[in-house]
Amino acid sequence: MTINPVVALVRLHELEFGLGETANLSPERIQTEIERCRAEIGPALLARYEQLKKRFGSSALAEVQDNVCSGCRISLPQTLRSKLRQGITFCEHCARILYDPEEVYNLQY
Ligand SMILES: [Zn+2]
């Protein structure tokens, strides 16, 4: 089954940092899921994510909340909302990878 790359990236981020319910998974399950997510994300986006992780650690990904980047707390342009639905979007201020939590839950497998 193919997963949307944004969903896979959010999942990978949760798995790597033990966020949410991933904290209860067995190490084997975590490893399997990490590999599956990495395959879905693809090398280019994965490289970008690894770079951001070096710089920002567990906040390499930022949720968009009320049109504000949760990483740098700067307001985002209105046009960004539709961009978020189309694919990977970066914050133009802090460069973090942005995602809309509602969209991600709608796409969740
Ligand atoms: Zn930002």
mmCIF file of C-alpha atoms and ligand atoms in Angstrom, residues 62 69-74 76 91-96 98, ligand 1:
data_model
loop_
_atom_site.group_PDB
_atom_site.id
_atom_site.type_symbol
_atom_site.label_atom_id
_atom_site.label_comp_id
_atom_site.label_asym_id
_atom_site.label_seq_id
_atom_site.Cartn_x
_atom_site.Cartn_y
_atom_site.Cartn_z
ATOM 1 C CA ALA A 62 6.288 21.770 12.349
ATOM 2 C CA CYS A 69 4.313 27.715 11.984
ATOM 3 C CA SER A 70 4.605 25.878 15.324
ATOM 4 C CA GLY A 71 8.404 25.869 14.904
ATOM 5 C CA CYS A 72 9.137 29.592 14.634
ATOM 6 C CA ARG A 73 5.694 31.046 15.553
ATOM 7 C CA ILE A 74 5.614 33.280 12.496
ATOM 8 C CA LEU A 76 2.221 31.979 7.205
ATOM 9 C CA CYS A 91 8.284 27.350 6.202
ATOM 10 C CA GLU A 92 9.786 30.331 4.425
ATOM 11 C CA HIS A 93 11.116 31.716 7.706
ATOM 12 C CA CYS A 94 12.710 28.741 9.473
ATOM 13 C CA ALA A 95 12.788 26.159 6.611
ATOM 14 C CA ARG A 96 11.085 23.440 8.670
ATOM 15 C CA LEU A 98 5.235 22.041 7.492
HETATM 16 ZN ZN ZN B 1 8.738 28.337 10.705
#
